[in-house]
CSV table of C-alpha atoms in Angstrom, one decimal:
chain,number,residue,atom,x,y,z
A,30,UNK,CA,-14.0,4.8,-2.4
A,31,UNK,CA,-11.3,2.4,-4.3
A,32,UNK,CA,-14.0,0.0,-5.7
A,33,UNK,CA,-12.2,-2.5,-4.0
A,34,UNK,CA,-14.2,-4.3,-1.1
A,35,UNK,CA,-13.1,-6.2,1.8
A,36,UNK,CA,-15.3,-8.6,3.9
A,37,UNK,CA,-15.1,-9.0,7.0
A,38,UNK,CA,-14.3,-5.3,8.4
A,39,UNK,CA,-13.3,-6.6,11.5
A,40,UNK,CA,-13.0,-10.1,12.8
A,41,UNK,CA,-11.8,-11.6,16.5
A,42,UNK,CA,-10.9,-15.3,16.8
A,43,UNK,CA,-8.5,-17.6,19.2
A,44,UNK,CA,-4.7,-18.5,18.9
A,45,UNK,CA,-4.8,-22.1,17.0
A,46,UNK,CA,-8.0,-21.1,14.6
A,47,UNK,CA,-8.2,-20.5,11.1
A,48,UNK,CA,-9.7,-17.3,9.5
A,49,UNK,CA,-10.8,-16.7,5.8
A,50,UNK,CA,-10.3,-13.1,4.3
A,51,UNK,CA,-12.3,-11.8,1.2
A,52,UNK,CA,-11.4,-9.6,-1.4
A,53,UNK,CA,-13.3,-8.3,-4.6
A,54,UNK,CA,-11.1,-6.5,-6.9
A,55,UNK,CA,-11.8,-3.3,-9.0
A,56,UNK,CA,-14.2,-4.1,-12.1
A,57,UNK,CA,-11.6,-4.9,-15.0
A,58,UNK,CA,-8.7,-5.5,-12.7
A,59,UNK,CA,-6.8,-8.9,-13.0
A,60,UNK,CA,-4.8,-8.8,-10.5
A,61,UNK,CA,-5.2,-8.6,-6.6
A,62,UNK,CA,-2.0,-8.6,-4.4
A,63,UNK,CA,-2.6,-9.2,-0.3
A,64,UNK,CA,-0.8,-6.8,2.1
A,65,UNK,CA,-0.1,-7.3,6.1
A,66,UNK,CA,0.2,-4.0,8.2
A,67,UNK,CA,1.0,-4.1,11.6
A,68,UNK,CA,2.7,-1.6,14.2
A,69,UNK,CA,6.1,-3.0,14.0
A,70,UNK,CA,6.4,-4.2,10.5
A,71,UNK,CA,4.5,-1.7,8.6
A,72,UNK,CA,3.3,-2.6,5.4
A,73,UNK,CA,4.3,-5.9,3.8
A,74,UNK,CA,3.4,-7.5,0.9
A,75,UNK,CA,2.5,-11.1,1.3
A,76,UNK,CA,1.4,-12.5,-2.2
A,77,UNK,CA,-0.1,-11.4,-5.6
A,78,UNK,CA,-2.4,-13.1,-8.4
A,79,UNK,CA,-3.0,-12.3,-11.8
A,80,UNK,CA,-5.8,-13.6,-13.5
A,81,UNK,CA,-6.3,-16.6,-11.3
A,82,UNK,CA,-2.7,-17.7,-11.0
A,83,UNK,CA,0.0,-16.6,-8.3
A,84,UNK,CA,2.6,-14.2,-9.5
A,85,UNK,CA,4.8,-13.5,-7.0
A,86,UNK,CA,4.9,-14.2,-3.3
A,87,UNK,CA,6.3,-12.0,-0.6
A,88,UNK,CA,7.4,-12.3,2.7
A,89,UNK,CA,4.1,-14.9,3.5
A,90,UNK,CA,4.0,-17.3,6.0
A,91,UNK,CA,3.7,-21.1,5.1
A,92,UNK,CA,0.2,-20.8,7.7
A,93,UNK,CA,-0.9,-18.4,5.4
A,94,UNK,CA,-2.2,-19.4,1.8
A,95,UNK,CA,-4.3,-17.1,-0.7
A,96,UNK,CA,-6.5,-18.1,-4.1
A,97,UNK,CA,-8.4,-16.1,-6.6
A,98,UNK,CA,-11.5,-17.5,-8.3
A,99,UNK,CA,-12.6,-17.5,-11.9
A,100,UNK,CA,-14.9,-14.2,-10.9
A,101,UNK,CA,-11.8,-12.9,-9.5
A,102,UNK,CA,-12.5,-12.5,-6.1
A,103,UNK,CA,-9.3,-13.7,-3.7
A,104,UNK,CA,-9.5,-15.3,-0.4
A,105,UNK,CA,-6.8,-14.6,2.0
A,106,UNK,CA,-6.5,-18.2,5.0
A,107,UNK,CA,-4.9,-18.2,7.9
A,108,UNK,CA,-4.8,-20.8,9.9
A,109,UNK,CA,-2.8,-21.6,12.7
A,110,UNK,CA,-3.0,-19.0,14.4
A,111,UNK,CA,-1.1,-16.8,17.0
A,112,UNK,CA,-0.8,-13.6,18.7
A,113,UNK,CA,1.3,-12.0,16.4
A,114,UNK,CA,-1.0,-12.8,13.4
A,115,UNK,CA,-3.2,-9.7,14.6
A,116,UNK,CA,-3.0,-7.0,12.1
A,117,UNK,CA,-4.4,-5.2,9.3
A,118,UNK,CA,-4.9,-6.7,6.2
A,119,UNK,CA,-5.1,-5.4,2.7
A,120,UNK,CA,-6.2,-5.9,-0.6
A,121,UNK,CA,-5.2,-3.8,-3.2
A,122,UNK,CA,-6.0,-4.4,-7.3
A,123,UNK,CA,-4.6,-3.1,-10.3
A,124,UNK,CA,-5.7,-2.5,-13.9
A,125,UNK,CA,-4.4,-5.7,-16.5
A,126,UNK,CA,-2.0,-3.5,-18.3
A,127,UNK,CA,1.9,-4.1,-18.3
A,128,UNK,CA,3.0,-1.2,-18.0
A,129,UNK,CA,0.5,0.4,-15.1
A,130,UNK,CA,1.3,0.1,-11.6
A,131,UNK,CA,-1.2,1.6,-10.0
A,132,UNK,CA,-2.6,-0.3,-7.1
A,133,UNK,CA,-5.6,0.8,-5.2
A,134,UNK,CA,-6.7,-0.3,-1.8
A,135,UNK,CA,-9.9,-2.0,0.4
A,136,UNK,CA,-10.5,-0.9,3.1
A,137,UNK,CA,-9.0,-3.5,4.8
A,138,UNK,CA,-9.7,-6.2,7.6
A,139,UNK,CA,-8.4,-5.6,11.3
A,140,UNK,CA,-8.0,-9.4,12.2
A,141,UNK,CA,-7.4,-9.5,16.5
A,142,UNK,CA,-6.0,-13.0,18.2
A,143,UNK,CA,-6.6,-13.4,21.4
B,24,UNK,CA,15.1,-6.1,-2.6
B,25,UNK,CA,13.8,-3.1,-2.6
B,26,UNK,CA,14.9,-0.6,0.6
B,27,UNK,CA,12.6,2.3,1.0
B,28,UNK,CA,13.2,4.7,3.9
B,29,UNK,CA,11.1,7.7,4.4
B,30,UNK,CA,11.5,10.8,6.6
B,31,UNK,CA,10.3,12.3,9.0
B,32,UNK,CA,8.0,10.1,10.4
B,33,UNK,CA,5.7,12.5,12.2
B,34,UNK,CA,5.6,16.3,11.0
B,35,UNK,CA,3.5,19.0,12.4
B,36,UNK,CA,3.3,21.7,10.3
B,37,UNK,CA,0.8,25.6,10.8
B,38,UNK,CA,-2.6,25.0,8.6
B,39,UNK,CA,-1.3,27.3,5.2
B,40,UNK,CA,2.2,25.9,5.4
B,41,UNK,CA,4.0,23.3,3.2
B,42,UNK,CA,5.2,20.0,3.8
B,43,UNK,CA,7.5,17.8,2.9
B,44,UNK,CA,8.3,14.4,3.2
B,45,UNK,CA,11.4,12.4,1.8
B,46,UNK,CA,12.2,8.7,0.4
B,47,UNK,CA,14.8,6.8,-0.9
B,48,UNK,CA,15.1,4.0,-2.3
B,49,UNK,CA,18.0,1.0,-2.7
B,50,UNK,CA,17.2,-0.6,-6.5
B,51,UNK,CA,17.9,1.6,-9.0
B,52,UNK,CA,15.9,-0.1,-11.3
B,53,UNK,CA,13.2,1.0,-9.7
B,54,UNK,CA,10.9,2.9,-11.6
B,55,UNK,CA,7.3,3.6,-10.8
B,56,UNK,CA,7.0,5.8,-7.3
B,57,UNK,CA,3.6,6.2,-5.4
B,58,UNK,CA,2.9,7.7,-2.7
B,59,UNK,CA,-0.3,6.6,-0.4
B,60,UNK,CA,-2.4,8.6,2.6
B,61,UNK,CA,-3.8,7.2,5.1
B,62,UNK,CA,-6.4,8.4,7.4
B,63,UNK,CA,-7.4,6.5,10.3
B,64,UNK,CA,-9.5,3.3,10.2
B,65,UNK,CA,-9.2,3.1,6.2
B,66,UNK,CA,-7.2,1.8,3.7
B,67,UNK,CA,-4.2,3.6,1.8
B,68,UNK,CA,-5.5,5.7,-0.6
B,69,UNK,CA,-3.4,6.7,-4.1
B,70,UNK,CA,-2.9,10.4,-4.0
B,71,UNK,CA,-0.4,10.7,-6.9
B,72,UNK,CA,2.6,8.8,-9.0
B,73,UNK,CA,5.5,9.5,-10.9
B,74,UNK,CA,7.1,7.5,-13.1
B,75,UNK,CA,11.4,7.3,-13.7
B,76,UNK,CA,11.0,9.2,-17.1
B,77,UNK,CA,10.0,12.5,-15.3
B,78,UNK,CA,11.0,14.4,-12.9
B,79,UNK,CA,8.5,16.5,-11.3
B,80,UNK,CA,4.7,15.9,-11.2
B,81,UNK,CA,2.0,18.1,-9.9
B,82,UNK,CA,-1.3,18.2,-8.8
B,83,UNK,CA,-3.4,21.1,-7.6
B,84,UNK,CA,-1.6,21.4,-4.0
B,85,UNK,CA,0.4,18.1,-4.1
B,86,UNK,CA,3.8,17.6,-6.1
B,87,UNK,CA,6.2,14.8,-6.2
B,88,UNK,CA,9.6,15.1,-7.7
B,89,UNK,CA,12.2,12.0,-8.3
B,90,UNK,CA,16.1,12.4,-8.3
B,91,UNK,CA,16.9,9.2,-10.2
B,92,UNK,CA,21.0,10.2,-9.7
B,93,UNK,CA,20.5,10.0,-6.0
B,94,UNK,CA,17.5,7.7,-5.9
B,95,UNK,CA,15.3,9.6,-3.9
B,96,UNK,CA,11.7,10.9,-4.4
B,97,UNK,CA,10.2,14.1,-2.2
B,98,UNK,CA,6.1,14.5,-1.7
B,99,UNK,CA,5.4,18.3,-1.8
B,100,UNK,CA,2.1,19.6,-0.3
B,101,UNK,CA,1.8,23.3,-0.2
B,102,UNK,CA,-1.2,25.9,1.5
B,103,UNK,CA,-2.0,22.7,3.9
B,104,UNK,CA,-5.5,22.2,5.6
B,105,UNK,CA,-7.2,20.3,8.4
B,106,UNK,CA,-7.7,17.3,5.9
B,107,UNK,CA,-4.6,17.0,5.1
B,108,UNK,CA,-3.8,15.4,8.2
B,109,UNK,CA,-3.0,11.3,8.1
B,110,UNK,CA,-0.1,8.9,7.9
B,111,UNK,CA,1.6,9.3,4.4
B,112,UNK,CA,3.1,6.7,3.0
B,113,UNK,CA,5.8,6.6,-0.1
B,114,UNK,CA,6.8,3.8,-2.3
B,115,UNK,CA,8.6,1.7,-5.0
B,116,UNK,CA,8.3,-0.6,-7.9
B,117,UNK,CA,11.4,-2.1,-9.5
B,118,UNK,CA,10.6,-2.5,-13.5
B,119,UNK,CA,10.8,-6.4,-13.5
B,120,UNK,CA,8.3,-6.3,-10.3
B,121,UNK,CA,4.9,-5.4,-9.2
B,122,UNK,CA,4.8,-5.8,-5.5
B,123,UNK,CA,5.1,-2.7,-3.5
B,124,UNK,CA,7.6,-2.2,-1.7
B,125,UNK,CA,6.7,0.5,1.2
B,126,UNK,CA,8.9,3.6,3.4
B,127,UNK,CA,7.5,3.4,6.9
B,128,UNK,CA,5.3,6.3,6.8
B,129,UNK,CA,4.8,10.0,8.2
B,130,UNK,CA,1.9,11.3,10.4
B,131,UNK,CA,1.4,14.6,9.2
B,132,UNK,CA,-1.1,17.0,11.2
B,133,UNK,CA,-1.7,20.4,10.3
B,134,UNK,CA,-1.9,22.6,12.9
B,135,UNK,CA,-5.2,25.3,12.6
């Protein structure tokens, strides 16, 4: 067990609708970074936040957007959505220090369009 | 960006054996390497690191070693067991970055 959680585990919704993902990060870890793994793509990073604020963004769509709160939870939204959008997603955290990368990983939510 | 490829991506190897899997990466200012495993219906879990200022890191029957000349990075795993089997996945970090940048991973099953 990371100590990262991830609500829901699994969630099934319609092309067109909009989906919220939750994230609580590692106790002491600032930042939280969203990942998108799917069969063809692998994984991708979509977007990070440290601390509240964005810090970097990856190959995200414009549908998507992503927040962290002042408890430091993160919420991954989708709206919008199509077929393609079915994957798994992941939340990883990492401790506050510069000069550590280590990222550790949820166990994830397997989103299905239909 | 960052261009990690990773190789093979499936490998079947006799329970006791080794395995190996290969990486390498495009940005040579890369400098933190991870590599991930991932069993089935859970998330990638951090199984051990090296950084650019060492070459070789071990760890009970897992070893990494980095080739910063020719920018690639090999995950060791020697006397392999039943548990051992999942998708491994290696990756890298340039030094003005934190997002991960990911090979596309090897299924490894060991053979009893």
């Amino acid at each position: 067990d990371s100590g990262v959680t991830q609500t829901p585990k699994h969630l099934i919704t319609a092309t067109g609708q909009r989906v919220t993902l939750r994230c609580s990060p590692r106790s002491g870890d600032l930042s939280v970074y969203w990942y998108q793994q799917s069969l063809d793509q692998g994984l991708q990073f979509l977007i990070q936040y440290y601390n509240g604020e964005e810090r970097a963004k990856g190959n995200i769509l414009e549908r998507f957007s992503a927040q962290q709160f002042p408890d430091l939870h993160s919420e991954l939204n989708l709206s919008s959505l199509e077929l393609g959008d079915s994957a798994l997603y992941f939340c990883a955290s990492s401790p506050t220090s510069g000069v550590s990368y280590e990222q550790y990983f949820g166990p994830g939510t397997r989103l299905t369009v239909t | 960006g960052e261009n990690v490829e990773q190789h093979p991506s499936t490998l079947s190897v006799q329970e006791g054996d080794s395995a190996v899997i290969k990486c390498t990466y495009s940005d040579s200012a890369s400098n933190y390497f991870p590599w991930y495993k991932q069993e089935l219906g859970k998330g990638p879990q951090l199984i051990i690191d090296i950084r650019s200022n060492v070459g070789e890191k071990k760890d009970q029957r897992i070893a990494v070693t980095l080739n910063k000349t020719a920018k690639h990075f090999s995950l060791h795993i020697t006397e392999t067991q039943p548990e051992d089997s999942a998708v491994y996945f290696c990756a890298a970090i340039p030094s003005n970055d934190y997002k991960l940048s990911f090979g596309a991973g090897t299924t490894v099953t060991v053979r009893a």
